[in-house]
């Protein structure tokens, strides 16, 4: 049994995690952790929200919140998003906690007492207009190394260089866009230069590091280490624990890396285990997962801090830093608004398809691109078409022809060969995960299911069963062994669906509690199988786009269920009624042109759909505060009110209570039509067939919201079901 500590880069609590970061540093450690746990190793995986520093204060000022509020808000959002993605930690905490403050100040003080931290003066930016110092992200400018514009004052995300204030070209104050000046100020410095030799020695046996991580680190050492300022003139953060300097704060990066240690200690304090078994044990291996902009902090600064603080503490064994995952060629960036956030994508897709695609484009050795078309294509052709399809074919054929796991008869050479393939592929998947080659490991997994599909097609149990049921049983038994192996070896990558598959295989407990070698163990025999559902759905992005457009237009309407309390003839118009309609919390006067089509008594007490946010209009001297929706049917020469089933005062699903007022012209742009459903098609007009975006097998007449592309539609529903028309009318009539 090995002990493994996994440190995961701390996300700033200044915005939701974006999917570039998921591929860069959050998904890899989770795959790694799950694998090692199945191998029987003890794993401690820690991270948390980085709540200090200027990233948080800048966002707080923008959002009109206090730094604490911003820090807490995004901590909650990101914690939930990581959980929803099935990324699990031993402890995911935040830097505002007391243990962290205590450990950080202790490390600072100890290093100060050992003279690894000293006081000196330096030039920092000061904005005369704002009358304040401008630390880190309060200054923007151009990178002196790579020329990237609009970078933050402390580091260039593009090339990774760390900057001291005077290095930045064309500096601008982020608050007022004025030109800041340089002023002398006292600051504390980490004496990095003192660790040059020790770090060179430390790197000597790091041949297992990725090339770009090792080279980047070596190039720093080759240039000679320079001492770094680690204090800031700002109110937010952990105070310098030196008398007379409490007003200054510890630089966010100095405190964030300490989070790995402080969280491990906190994990112990919470009674979960003994942190020293991981940190003061020469046999424990420490892995740090992060993206390339964080490399020097983990390969130089953090090891130096650990060496200076307590030489018994474990140093990083590997820092598998990733390159960047970009969005269609551009860098994801929260500050530039170029972002697909993890919470957003989780609203539209299940966690495993997201994990699948991101693993296939993990930026392990070079920058990669997230592309939506590729996402759709890979999910449909690989996850659904290969892996999901194989599993589903085997499970459903076994279920419908045998009802349980069939026994294997005599094996021929091909059967034996495929059993050997299972062993070698599963072992290769494991070896790749172990050496942090997650993308390759997943490719091997897919190769195994491709082999499975090939075997199944060659054997064709649907033919075998006609001649020799026993032989078909053998084929399925072997195929189910492949399925079981896929389930075990796929569990670190696709934790949710593989756990479901484990259940279909009738094994007990969770797949995540199994040992890796369970992949080679016999199947549970004799238990009844249940009817399997496919593990994954195909994705159709253009339908989803249509759906979101339609949802957006529905959101502009406040469609309320009302009840007609009183109907009177309009004194000045033959065709108009004046109605009092109760819409839950108020009564409205509505003028409606229904006199030729409805008797007063017929309308009395009827439930109707009211457009409550329509601009009031005066019709022949009487003010109408909204509109009852009805369909106008030329063909039937009638008008029919819409007829909802849910309670008075409720909103039609997807419409928004309190939506801003809209004009009649804007309402006319929303394309609502009556329609008939038959065989899950919607007929809005003769010969016009639409597919409803969601269909629960309803048949009959309803109202459909039709989009620009006119292939898909959204069905109008309330909490009781489909909204119908009061009278039977021809499909295709428009709602007026
Ligand atoms: Zn740069
Ligand atoms: Zn300013």
XYZ file of C-alpha atoms and ligand atoms in Angstrom:
738
model
C 0.000 0.000 0.000
C 1.259 3.425 -0.934
C 0.327 6.783 0.594
C -0.387 9.480 -1.923
C -1.012 13.174 -1.289
C -2.681 14.988 -4.159
C -2.640 18.770 -4.149
C -4.972 20.451 -6.616
C -4.406 24.087 -7.617
C -6.691 26.414 -5.690
C -9.316 28.164 -7.818
C -9.690 31.880 -7.129
C -13.031 32.651 -5.540
C -13.623 35.433 -8.069
C -15.793 33.630 -10.597
C -17.094 30.226 -11.605
C -14.532 27.612 -12.648
C -14.337 27.434 -16.453
C -13.955 24.250 -18.430
C -10.400 25.171 -19.464
C -9.443 24.765 -15.816
C -11.316 21.468 -15.610
C -9.083 19.986 -18.307
C -6.031 21.713 -16.904
C -6.185 20.787 -13.263
C -9.445 19.487 -11.782
C -10.310 16.398 -13.787
C -6.814 14.805 -13.965
C -6.364 14.495 -10.177
C -9.826 12.982 -9.759
C -9.066 10.243 -12.299
C -5.717 9.683 -10.595
C -7.294 9.506 -7.134
C -10.053 7.091 -8.110
C -7.547 4.780 -9.764
C -5.193 4.726 -6.770
C -8.020 4.041 -4.369
C -9.032 1.047 -6.492
C -5.410 -0.080 -6.370
C -5.714 -0.149 -2.581
C -3.573 2.925 -1.923
C -4.374 5.523 0.695
C -5.027 8.901 -0.867
C -5.315 12.366 0.633
C -6.606 14.880 -1.920
C -6.905 18.507 -0.887
C -7.737 21.874 -2.362
C -10.007 24.811 -1.711
C -11.036 28.266 -2.772
C -8.341 30.888 -2.917
C -10.224 33.746 -1.302
C -7.512 36.297 -0.775
C -5.638 38.684 -3.016
C -6.600 41.216 -5.622
C -8.540 38.817 -7.901
C -11.225 38.708 -5.216
C -11.207 42.406 -4.274
C -11.355 43.529 -7.922
C -14.399 41.307 -8.521
C -16.007 42.398 -5.247
C -15.733 46.053 -6.255
C -17.207 45.257 -9.654
C -20.131 43.328 -8.129
C -20.739 45.814 -5.325
C -20.046 43.191 -2.649
C -17.546 42.957 0.178
C -14.526 40.712 -0.457
C -15.939 38.211 2.086
C -19.259 38.068 0.252
C -17.608 37.542 -3.126
C -15.245 34.930 -1.679
C -18.088 33.006 -0.097
C -20.350 33.272 -3.105
C -17.864 31.733 -5.527
C -16.628 29.197 -3.018
C -20.161 27.807 -2.831
C -20.680 27.908 -6.585
C -17.402 26.143 -7.326
C -17.733 23.572 -4.577
C -21.119 22.588 -5.975
C -19.894 22.529 -9.579
C -16.945 20.275 -8.707
C -19.271 17.925 -6.827
C -21.676 17.875 -9.750
C -18.768 16.894 -11.971
C -18.051 14.059 -9.498
C -14.666 15.509 -8.609
C -14.257 14.509 -4.969
C -11.730 15.664 -2.404
C -10.726 14.430 1.038
C -11.269 18.072 1.911
C -12.042 21.097 -0.275
C -11.826 24.102 1.988
C -11.114 27.833 1.634
C -8.345 30.185 2.711
C -10.528 32.243 5.054
C -10.489 29.424 7.638
C -8.682 29.787 10.981
C -6.388 26.781 10.597
C -5.115 28.192 7.344
C -4.454 31.591 8.867
C -2.627 30.020 11.802
C -0.408 27.774 9.649
C 0.324 30.576 7.178
C 1.352 33.039 9.868
C 3.440 30.376 11.558
C 5.317 29.625 8.353
C 5.837 33.336 7.697
C 7.152 33.908 11.222
C 9.395 30.867 11.212
C 10.945 31.844 7.884
C 11.388 35.406 9.158
C 13.106 34.180 12.303
C 15.391 31.974 10.219
C 16.181 35.021 8.034
C 14.593 33.428 4.941
C 12.222 36.400 4.952
C 13.565 39.929 5.327
C 12.355 43.516 5.161
C 13.439 45.878 2.392
C 12.053 48.685 0.268
C 10.782 48.369 -3.267
C 8.997 50.446 -5.880
C 5.306 49.735 -6.248
C 2.586 51.395 -8.282
C 0.609 54.181 -6.683
C -2.304 55.951 -8.335
C -2.294 59.679 -7.481
C -5.902 60.064 -8.701
C -7.260 57.185 -6.623
C -4.841 57.967 -3.791
C -3.959 54.331 -3.210
C -1.312 51.706 -3.848
C -2.143 49.420 -6.737
C -1.111 45.839 -5.991
C -1.102 43.104 -8.678
C -4.415 43.125 -10.489
C -5.125 46.797 -9.914
C -2.637 47.519 -12.673
C -2.862 46.341 -16.269
C -0.223 46.686 -18.940
C 1.817 44.946 -21.595
C 4.018 41.915 -20.953
C 7.727 42.782 -21.357
C 8.463 39.153 -22.329
C 5.836 38.223 -24.915
C 4.105 41.498 -25.711
C 0.641 40.309 -24.664
C -1.514 43.357 -23.897
C -3.944 43.801 -21.042
C -2.146 41.532 -18.583
C -2.337 41.767 -14.802
C 0.459 43.453 -12.882
C 1.888 40.363 -11.176
C 1.949 37.683 -13.851
C 1.450 37.156 -17.569
C -1.049 34.321 -18.110
C 0.087 34.007 -21.688
C 3.794 33.216 -21.176
C 3.846 32.578 -17.430
C 6.468 35.174 -16.482
C 6.231 36.639 -12.965
C 6.552 40.401 -12.835
C 7.733 43.031 -10.424
C 5.865 46.333 -10.778
C 8.561 48.264 -12.663
C 8.728 45.511 -15.350
C 5.227 46.113 -16.701
C 5.031 48.212 -19.895
C 2.360 50.940 -20.342
C 0.895 50.495 -16.864
C -2.654 51.743 -16.293
C -4.675 51.993 -13.103
C -7.519 49.502 -13.410
C -9.825 51.701 -11.326
C -9.548 55.002 -13.191
C -7.445 54.103 -16.240
C -4.986 56.815 -15.195
C -1.217 56.426 -15.264
C 0.173 55.245 -11.945
C 3.549 56.313 -10.605
C 6.185 54.264 -8.812
C 6.641 54.889 -5.104
C 8.996 53.426 -2.550
C 7.333 51.251 0.050
C 8.565 48.767 2.667
C 7.953 45.120 1.898
C 8.916 41.635 2.995
C 10.945 39.444 0.665
C 11.330 35.692 0.458
C 15.058 34.969 0.205
C 14.666 32.573 -2.713
C 18.307 32.987 -3.666
C 19.284 31.059 -0.528
C 17.622 27.923 -1.920
C 19.371 27.847 -5.308
C 21.640 24.896 -4.527
C 19.092 22.893 -2.585
C 16.591 23.249 -5.398
C 19.147 22.224 -8.021
C 19.833 19.120 -5.978
C 16.111 18.494 -5.528
C 15.643 18.521 -9.301
C 18.346 15.954 -9.952
C 16.083 12.913 -9.671
C 13.062 14.461 -11.360
C 13.442 12.800 -14.748
C 9.883 11.522 -14.427
C 8.564 15.104 -14.700
C 6.974 16.300 -17.902
C 9.512 17.952 -20.186
C 7.892 21.337 -20.213
C 7.617 21.419 -16.421
C 11.233 20.384 -15.925
C 12.543 22.749 -18.574
C 10.555 25.682 -17.272
C 11.862 25.055 -13.754
C 15.441 24.571 -14.906
C 15.352 27.782 -16.905
C 14.446 29.661 -13.718
C 17.327 28.074 -11.878
C 19.712 28.725 -14.769
C 18.892 32.418 -14.667
C 19.650 32.419 -10.939
C 16.877 32.757 -8.352
C 15.851 36.235 -7.269
C 14.243 37.121 -3.961
C 10.482 37.774 -4.281
C 8.334 40.357 -2.494
C 5.615 38.543 -0.525
C 3.699 41.376 1.140
C 1.126 43.796 -0.270
C -0.345 47.166 0.690
C -3.992 46.232 0.929
C -6.725 45.595 3.460
C -7.870 42.141 2.317
C -5.849 39.041 3.212
C -3.838 37.512 6.024
C -1.980 40.110 8.092
C 1.796 40.060 8.322
C 2.449 38.514 11.773
C 5.284 40.915 12.582
C 4.741 43.727 15.052
C 4.240 47.085 13.427
C 3.411 45.585 9.986
C -0.041 44.123 10.639
C -1.527 46.602 8.151
C 0.286 44.869 5.309
C -1.024 41.590 3.947
C 0.658 38.380 2.825
C 0.808 38.037 -0.970
C -1.959 35.700 -2.106
C 0.403 33.250 -3.764
C 2.482 32.798 -0.645
C -0.651 31.932 1.297
C -2.350 29.798 -1.378
C 0.368 27.134 -1.655
C 0.384 26.810 2.130
C -3.230 25.700 1.694
C -2.051 22.176 0.803
C -0.450 21.773 4.207
C -3.039 23.704 6.225
C -5.905 21.745 4.644
C -4.202 18.454 5.445
C -3.855 19.624 9.053
C -7.480 20.741 9.084
C -8.497 17.338 7.707
C -6.775 15.811 10.765
C -8.405 18.299 13.108
C -11.752 17.190 11.730
C -10.915 13.658 12.792
C -10.502 12.206 9.297
C -6.964 10.857 9.687
C -3.376 11.655 10.530
C -1.818 14.275 8.261
C 1.736 13.431 9.348
C 1.408 9.989 7.724
C 1.276 11.848 4.428
C 3.559 14.790 5.140
C 6.276 13.450 7.420
C 6.708 10.101 5.758
C 9.539 9.760 3.237
C 7.605 6.992 1.446
C 4.522 9.099 0.773
C 4.388 10.532 -2.742
C 3.152 14.083 -3.326
C 1.540 15.046 -6.614
C 0.429 18.556 -7.552
C -2.022 19.086 -10.396
C -2.125 22.516 -12.015
C -1.912 24.450 -15.259
C 1.287 25.911 -16.636
C 0.903 29.411 -15.209
C 1.275 27.894 -11.735
C 4.393 25.828 -12.376
C 7.065 28.029 -10.700
C 4.993 28.392 -7.549
C 4.911 24.610 -7.151
C 8.337 23.594 -8.414
C 10.400 26.410 -6.888
C 8.650 28.677 -4.414
C 6.640 26.045 -2.515
C 9.532 23.544 -2.242
C 11.779 26.398 -1.027
C 9.212 27.418 1.590
C 8.925 23.800 2.780
C 12.699 23.369 2.931
C 13.080 26.538 4.943
C 10.177 25.860 7.289
C 10.651 22.222 8.290
C 12.995 19.849 6.550
C 10.980 16.815 7.649
C 8.107 17.761 5.345
C 7.654 15.948 2.035
C 8.511 17.842 -1.126
C 6.547 17.444 -4.379
C 7.324 14.114 -6.046
C 5.710 15.151 -9.312
C 4.064 18.315 -10.593
C 2.193 17.167 -13.706
C 1.466 20.704 -14.865
C -0.766 20.884 -17.911
C -0.724 23.299 -20.817
C -3.808 25.378 -21.589
C -7.138 24.171 -22.880
C -8.548 27.013 -24.952
C -11.958 27.769 -26.374
C -11.881 27.529 -30.153
C -8.298 28.818 -30.191
C -8.654 31.601 -27.631
C -7.649 31.454 -24.031
C -10.476 31.040 -21.564
C -10.427 34.037 -19.311
C -12.845 35.035 -16.602
C -11.689 38.631 -16.662
C -12.132 38.974 -20.439
C -15.540 37.318 -20.400
C -14.377 34.560 -22.727
C -15.601 31.615 -20.798
C -17.707 28.473 -20.739
C -18.266 28.007 -17.049
C -18.479 24.626 -15.380
C -21.817 25.418 -13.666
C -23.279 26.463 -17.051
C -22.194 23.401 -18.989
C -23.419 21.156 -16.171
C -26.889 22.632 -16.625
C -27.034 21.297 -20.157
C -25.082 18.035 -19.997
C -24.452 15.104 -17.665
C -21.121 14.980 -15.900
C -19.732 11.895 -17.661
C -20.036 13.186 -21.248
C -18.285 16.376 -20.109
C -15.570 14.358 -18.383
C -15.247 12.160 -21.448
C -14.730 14.940 -23.957
C -12.449 16.982 -21.728
C -10.245 13.938 -21.140
C -9.901 13.404 -24.900
C -8.558 16.946 -25.264
C -6.608 17.179 -22.028
C -3.677 19.562 -22.633
C -1.077 17.135 -21.308
C 1.792 18.131 -23.588
C 0.526 21.006 -25.685
C -2.286 23.562 -25.751
C -5.599 22.159 -26.952
C -8.962 23.499 -28.053
C -12.442 22.931 -26.756
C -14.724 22.930 -29.799
C -18.454 22.486 -29.546
C -18.796 20.600 -32.863
C -16.079 18.215 -31.767
C -17.776 17.767 -28.404
C -20.995 16.738 -30.141
C -19.158 14.503 -32.575
C -17.057 12.694 -29.974
C -19.934 12.094 -27.615
C -22.124 10.741 -30.395
C -19.569 8.635 -32.239
C -17.324 7.465 -29.399
C -19.083 7.592 -26.056
C -22.541 6.699 -27.396
C -21.605 4.963 -30.649
C -18.731 2.834 -29.403
C -18.617 2.387 -25.618
C -22.282 2.953 -24.799
C -23.462 0.973 -27.783
C -21.365 -2.089 -26.996
C -22.478 -2.143 -23.378
C -26.114 -1.676 -24.301
C -26.111 -4.356 -27.006
C -24.623 -6.924 -24.649
C -26.837 -6.068 -21.692
C -30.087 -5.915 -23.619
C -29.435 -9.067 -25.664
C -28.574 -10.973 -22.472
C -31.624 -9.580 -20.733
C -34.115 -10.397 -23.449
C -32.758 -13.819 -24.468
C -31.457 -15.237 -21.205
C -32.775 -13.027 -18.409
C -29.596 -13.605 -16.438
C -25.847 -13.866 -16.922
C -25.419 -16.897 -19.218
C -22.861 -19.560 -18.390
C -19.828 -20.051 -20.593
C -19.406 -23.387 -22.367
C -16.212 -24.578 -24.048
C -13.930 -21.752 -25.143
C -12.275 -21.738 -28.537
C -9.072 -19.887 -29.467
C -10.866 -16.670 -30.325
C -12.614 -16.633 -26.942
C -9.314 -17.186 -25.169
C -7.707 -14.481 -27.241
C -10.365 -11.956 -26.247
C -9.952 -12.828 -22.570
C -6.245 -12.115 -22.957
C -7.112 -8.792 -24.639
C -9.199 -7.819 -21.608
C -6.242 -8.359 -19.319
C -3.722 -6.491 -21.439
C -6.002 -3.513 -22.161
C -7.068 -3.035 -18.554
C -3.454 -3.199 -17.445
C -2.477 -0.610 -20.056
C -5.282 1.705 -18.968
C -3.966 1.470 -15.406
C -0.333 1.974 -16.375
C -1.266 5.102 -18.318
C -3.252 6.586 -15.448
C -0.389 5.801 -13.112
C 2.042 7.709 -15.312
C -0.397 10.658 -15.606
C -1.212 9.924 -19.268
C -4.954 10.148 -18.856
C -5.794 10.745 -22.484
C -3.891 7.651 -23.572
C -5.548 5.585 -20.856
C -8.979 6.545 -22.120
C -7.976 5.669 -25.692
C -7.049 2.175 -24.487
C -10.406 1.844 -22.780
C -12.166 2.714 -26.033
C -9.993 0.213 -27.875
C -11.261 -2.499 -25.569
C -14.874 -1.663 -26.301
C -14.084 -1.508 -30.030
C -12.633 -5.028 -29.685
C -15.808 -5.982 -27.893
C -17.983 -4.673 -30.722
C -15.844 -6.551 -33.239
C -16.079 -9.811 -31.288
C -19.820 -9.444 -30.935
C -20.262 -8.842 -34.666
C -18.074 -11.818 -35.603
C -19.894 -14.169 -33.275
C -23.330 -12.721 -33.988
C -25.118 -14.288 -31.012
C -28.441 -13.309 -32.659
C -27.557 -15.955 -35.312
C -25.890 -18.400 -32.922
C -28.961 -18.547 -30.759
C -31.033 -20.015 -33.611
C -28.712 -23.031 -33.880
C -27.018 -23.392 -30.544
C -28.199 -21.476 -27.509
C -25.250 -22.728 -25.471
C -22.771 -21.197 -27.912
C -24.681 -17.888 -27.865
C -24.492 -18.033 -24.077
C -20.724 -18.417 -24.210
C -20.434 -15.407 -26.517
C -22.533 -13.307 -24.172
C -20.693 -14.516 -21.121
C -17.418 -13.373 -22.667
C -18.977 -10.111 -23.855
C -20.260 -9.456 -20.347
C -16.735 -10.053 -19.051
C -15.596 -7.288 -21.391
C -18.411 -5.092 -20.085
C -17.318 -5.761 -16.516
C -13.705 -4.926 -17.347
C -14.842 -1.698 -19.040
C -16.843 -0.874 -15.950
C -13.854 -1.244 -13.599
C -11.300 0.406 -15.874
C -13.766 3.125 -16.879
C -14.767 3.995 -13.319
C -12.021 6.618 -12.744
C -13.027 8.380 -15.970
C -16.809 7.986 -15.986
C -17.708 7.568 -12.313
C -21.450 8.103 -12.568
C -22.359 5.882 -15.509
C -19.952 3.126 -14.515
C -21.552 2.952 -11.094
C -24.910 2.552 -12.813
C -23.447 -0.149 -15.018
C -22.124 -1.924 -11.928
C -25.699 -2.117 -10.728
C -26.870 -3.532 -14.077
C -24.225 -6.234 -13.722
C -25.871 -7.150 -10.435
C -22.754 -6.666 -8.379
C -23.074 -5.347 -4.868
C -21.942 -1.971 -3.533
C -20.360 0.748 -5.607
C -17.889 0.161 -8.414
C -15.670 2.743 -6.698
C -15.185 0.422 -3.729
C -13.897 -2.412 -5.899
C -10.294 -3.330 -6.429
C -8.770 -2.776 -9.850
C -8.140 -6.514 -10.235
C -11.849 -7.192 -9.893
C -11.811 -6.532 -13.659
C -10.453 -10.073 -14.123
C -12.742 -11.822 -11.649
C -15.676 -13.992 -12.780
C -19.145 -12.550 -13.278
C -21.893 -12.945 -10.712
C -23.762 -15.952 -11.970
C -27.430 -16.809 -11.875
C -28.901 -13.460 -10.862
C -31.786 -11.974 -12.764
C -30.887 -9.065 -15.047
C -33.075 -6.001 -15.351
C -34.007 -4.220 -18.537
C -31.119 -1.855 -19.291
C -31.455 1.785 -20.289
C -28.710 3.226 -22.526
C -26.001 4.808 -20.357
C -25.541 7.847 -22.580
C -27.734 10.018 -24.810
C -26.758 11.464 -28.147
C -26.317 15.209 -28.303
C -27.882 17.538 -30.852
C -26.476 21.013 -30.402
C -28.605 22.717 -33.023
C -31.769 21.454 -31.298
C -30.427 22.687 -28.009
C -29.749 26.068 -29.540
C -33.293 26.215 -30.887
C -34.600 25.199 -27.487
C -32.686 27.930 -25.726
C -33.914 30.528 -28.250
C -37.490 29.463 -27.670
C -37.041 29.447 -23.914
C -35.634 32.946 -24.134
C -38.655 34.236 -26.033
C -41.030 32.521 -23.610
C -39.189 34.151 -20.710
C -40.156 37.565 -22.057
C -43.826 36.755 -21.443
C -45.566 36.809 -18.068
C -48.281 34.259 -18.861
C -50.516 33.956 -15.835
C -53.467 31.670 -15.244
C -56.503 33.814 -14.497
C -60.200 33.312 -13.825
C -62.946 35.463 -15.367
C -65.000 37.000 -12.536
C -67.271 39.360 -14.432
C -68.193 39.974 -18.105
C -70.001 43.063 -19.423
C -70.688 44.483 -22.884
C -68.425 47.351 -23.881
C -70.628 50.472 -23.975
C -69.004 51.789 -27.184
C -68.192 48.688 -29.247
C -70.279 45.799 -30.628
C -67.504 43.242 -30.701
C -65.924 43.933 -27.308
C -66.460 42.656 -23.802
C -65.076 44.278 -20.690
C -63.978 41.573 -18.234
C -62.687 41.538 -14.689
C -60.106 38.778 -14.422
C -58.577 37.499 -11.213
C -54.900 36.634 -11.775
C -54.077 35.505 -8.267
C -52.749 38.470 -6.395
C -54.821 41.103 -8.208
C -57.834 41.673 -10.456
C -57.421 43.262 -13.871
C -59.757 44.858 -16.374
C -59.279 43.258 -19.781
C -61.027 44.314 -22.979
C -61.502 41.376 -25.361
C -63.012 41.060 -28.866
C -64.958 37.905 -28.064
C -68.572 39.033 -28.318
C -69.268 37.326 -31.671
C -67.886 33.999 -30.374
C -68.802 33.675 -26.704
C -71.962 34.286 -24.661
C -71.411 36.196 -21.458
C -72.481 33.183 -19.374
C -70.105 30.895 -21.207
C -67.165 33.021 -20.183
C -68.129 33.581 -16.594
C -65.845 31.573 -14.262
C -63.654 30.243 -17.077
C -59.929 29.773 -16.529
C -57.830 31.635 -19.096
C -54.227 32.456 -19.928
C -53.462 36.144 -19.393
C -50.517 38.007 -20.835
C -49.936 40.060 -17.707
C -46.989 42.152 -18.835
C -48.549 43.591 -21.991
C -48.393 47.372 -22.219
C -51.846 48.690 -21.185
C -53.915 50.047 -24.072
C -57.134 52.058 -24.159
C -59.772 50.433 -26.372
C -62.708 52.677 -27.220
C -62.292 54.618 -23.993
C -61.643 51.724 -21.605
C -58.154 50.813 -20.400
C -57.205 47.154 -20.864
C -54.472 45.925 -18.514
C -53.267 42.889 -20.400
C -54.749 40.318 -22.734
C -56.464 36.932 -22.648
C -54.856 34.548 -25.112
C -57.122 32.992 -27.720
C -56.649 31.320 -31.085
C -58.143 32.860 -34.168
C -59.442 30.244 -36.554
C -60.475 31.541 -39.945
C -61.229 28.078 -41.219
C -63.633 27.289 -38.396
C -64.836 30.901 -38.357
C -64.369 31.073 -34.618
C -62.117 32.212 -31.818
C -61.237 29.957 -28.911
C -59.762 30.871 -25.568
C -56.786 28.903 -24.277
C -57.783 26.559 -21.537
C -55.242 25.907 -18.767
C -55.653 23.249 -16.064
C -53.403 24.457 -13.253
C -54.438 26.741 -10.406
C -55.350 30.391 -10.635
C -52.325 32.678 -10.305
C -49.771 30.120 -11.505
C -47.481 30.896 -14.413
C -47.310 28.927 -17.642
C -44.094 26.886 -17.495
C -41.077 28.777 -18.802
C -42.809 32.158 -18.761
C -41.503 34.616 -16.250
C -43.436 36.243 -13.471
C -42.657 39.944 -13.351
C -41.050 39.996 -16.828
C -40.600 43.571 -18.131
C -43.521 45.099 -20.040
C -43.694 44.312 -23.743
C -45.512 46.063 -26.562
C -48.206 44.424 -28.684
C -45.870 44.507 -31.684
C -43.229 42.578 -29.742
C -45.782 40.015 -28.677
C -46.812 39.470 -32.293
C -43.223 38.421 -33.054
C -43.620 35.447 -30.730
C -44.883 32.660 -32.917
C -47.552 30.731 -30.993
C -49.752 28.321 -32.885
C -52.302 25.658 -32.215
C -51.114 22.269 -33.167
C -52.010 18.615 -33.159
C -49.685 15.913 -31.923
C -49.643 12.560 -33.589
C -46.932 9.928 -33.226
C -44.648 12.383 -31.493
C -44.849 14.788 -34.435
C -46.510 18.127 -34.179
C -48.668 19.293 -37.000
C -49.107 23.021 -36.865
C -50.535 23.398 -40.347
C -51.362 20.995 -43.040
C -48.127 19.377 -44.222
C -46.034 21.133 -41.642
C -44.544 18.639 -39.250
C -42.569 19.811 -36.274
C -40.888 17.884 -33.545
C -41.586 18.985 -30.031
C -38.432 19.483 -27.980
C -39.916 17.562 -25.110
C -42.657 15.048 -25.614
C -44.127 12.860 -22.965
C -46.263 10.896 -25.350
C -49.073 13.416 -25.403
C -51.529 13.261 -28.287
C -54.202 15.787 -29.127
C -54.511 19.511 -29.620
C -52.258 21.997 -27.850
C -50.314 25.171 -28.329
C -46.804 25.158 -29.751
C -44.216 27.892 -29.693
C -42.501 27.799 -33.081
C -38.930 28.982 -33.620
C -37.084 30.576 -36.531
C -35.822 27.306 -37.882
C -39.369 25.941 -37.765
C -38.268 22.353 -37.283
C -38.584 22.223 -33.554
C -41.190 23.646 -31.242
C -41.856 24.067 -27.569
C -45.192 22.917 -26.184
C -47.018 25.295 -23.864
C -47.573 23.628 -20.505
C -48.670 24.491 -17.015
C -48.015 22.444 -13.905
C -50.916 20.121 -14.804
C -49.825 19.423 -18.354
C -50.410 20.683 -21.881
C -52.422 23.886 -22.334
C -55.319 23.123 -24.703
C -57.925 25.183 -26.460
C -61.403 25.684 -25.130
C -63.004 24.614 -28.412
C -61.913 22.056 -30.994
C -60.077 24.017 -33.659
C -58.021 23.259 -36.751
C -54.275 22.997 -36.261
C -52.207 25.945 -37.420
C -54.378 28.749 -36.040
C -52.422 31.550 -34.547
C -52.718 32.693 -30.996
C -53.822 36.307 -30.788
Zn 3.945 37.293 -21.418
Zn -6.548 55.273 -10.360
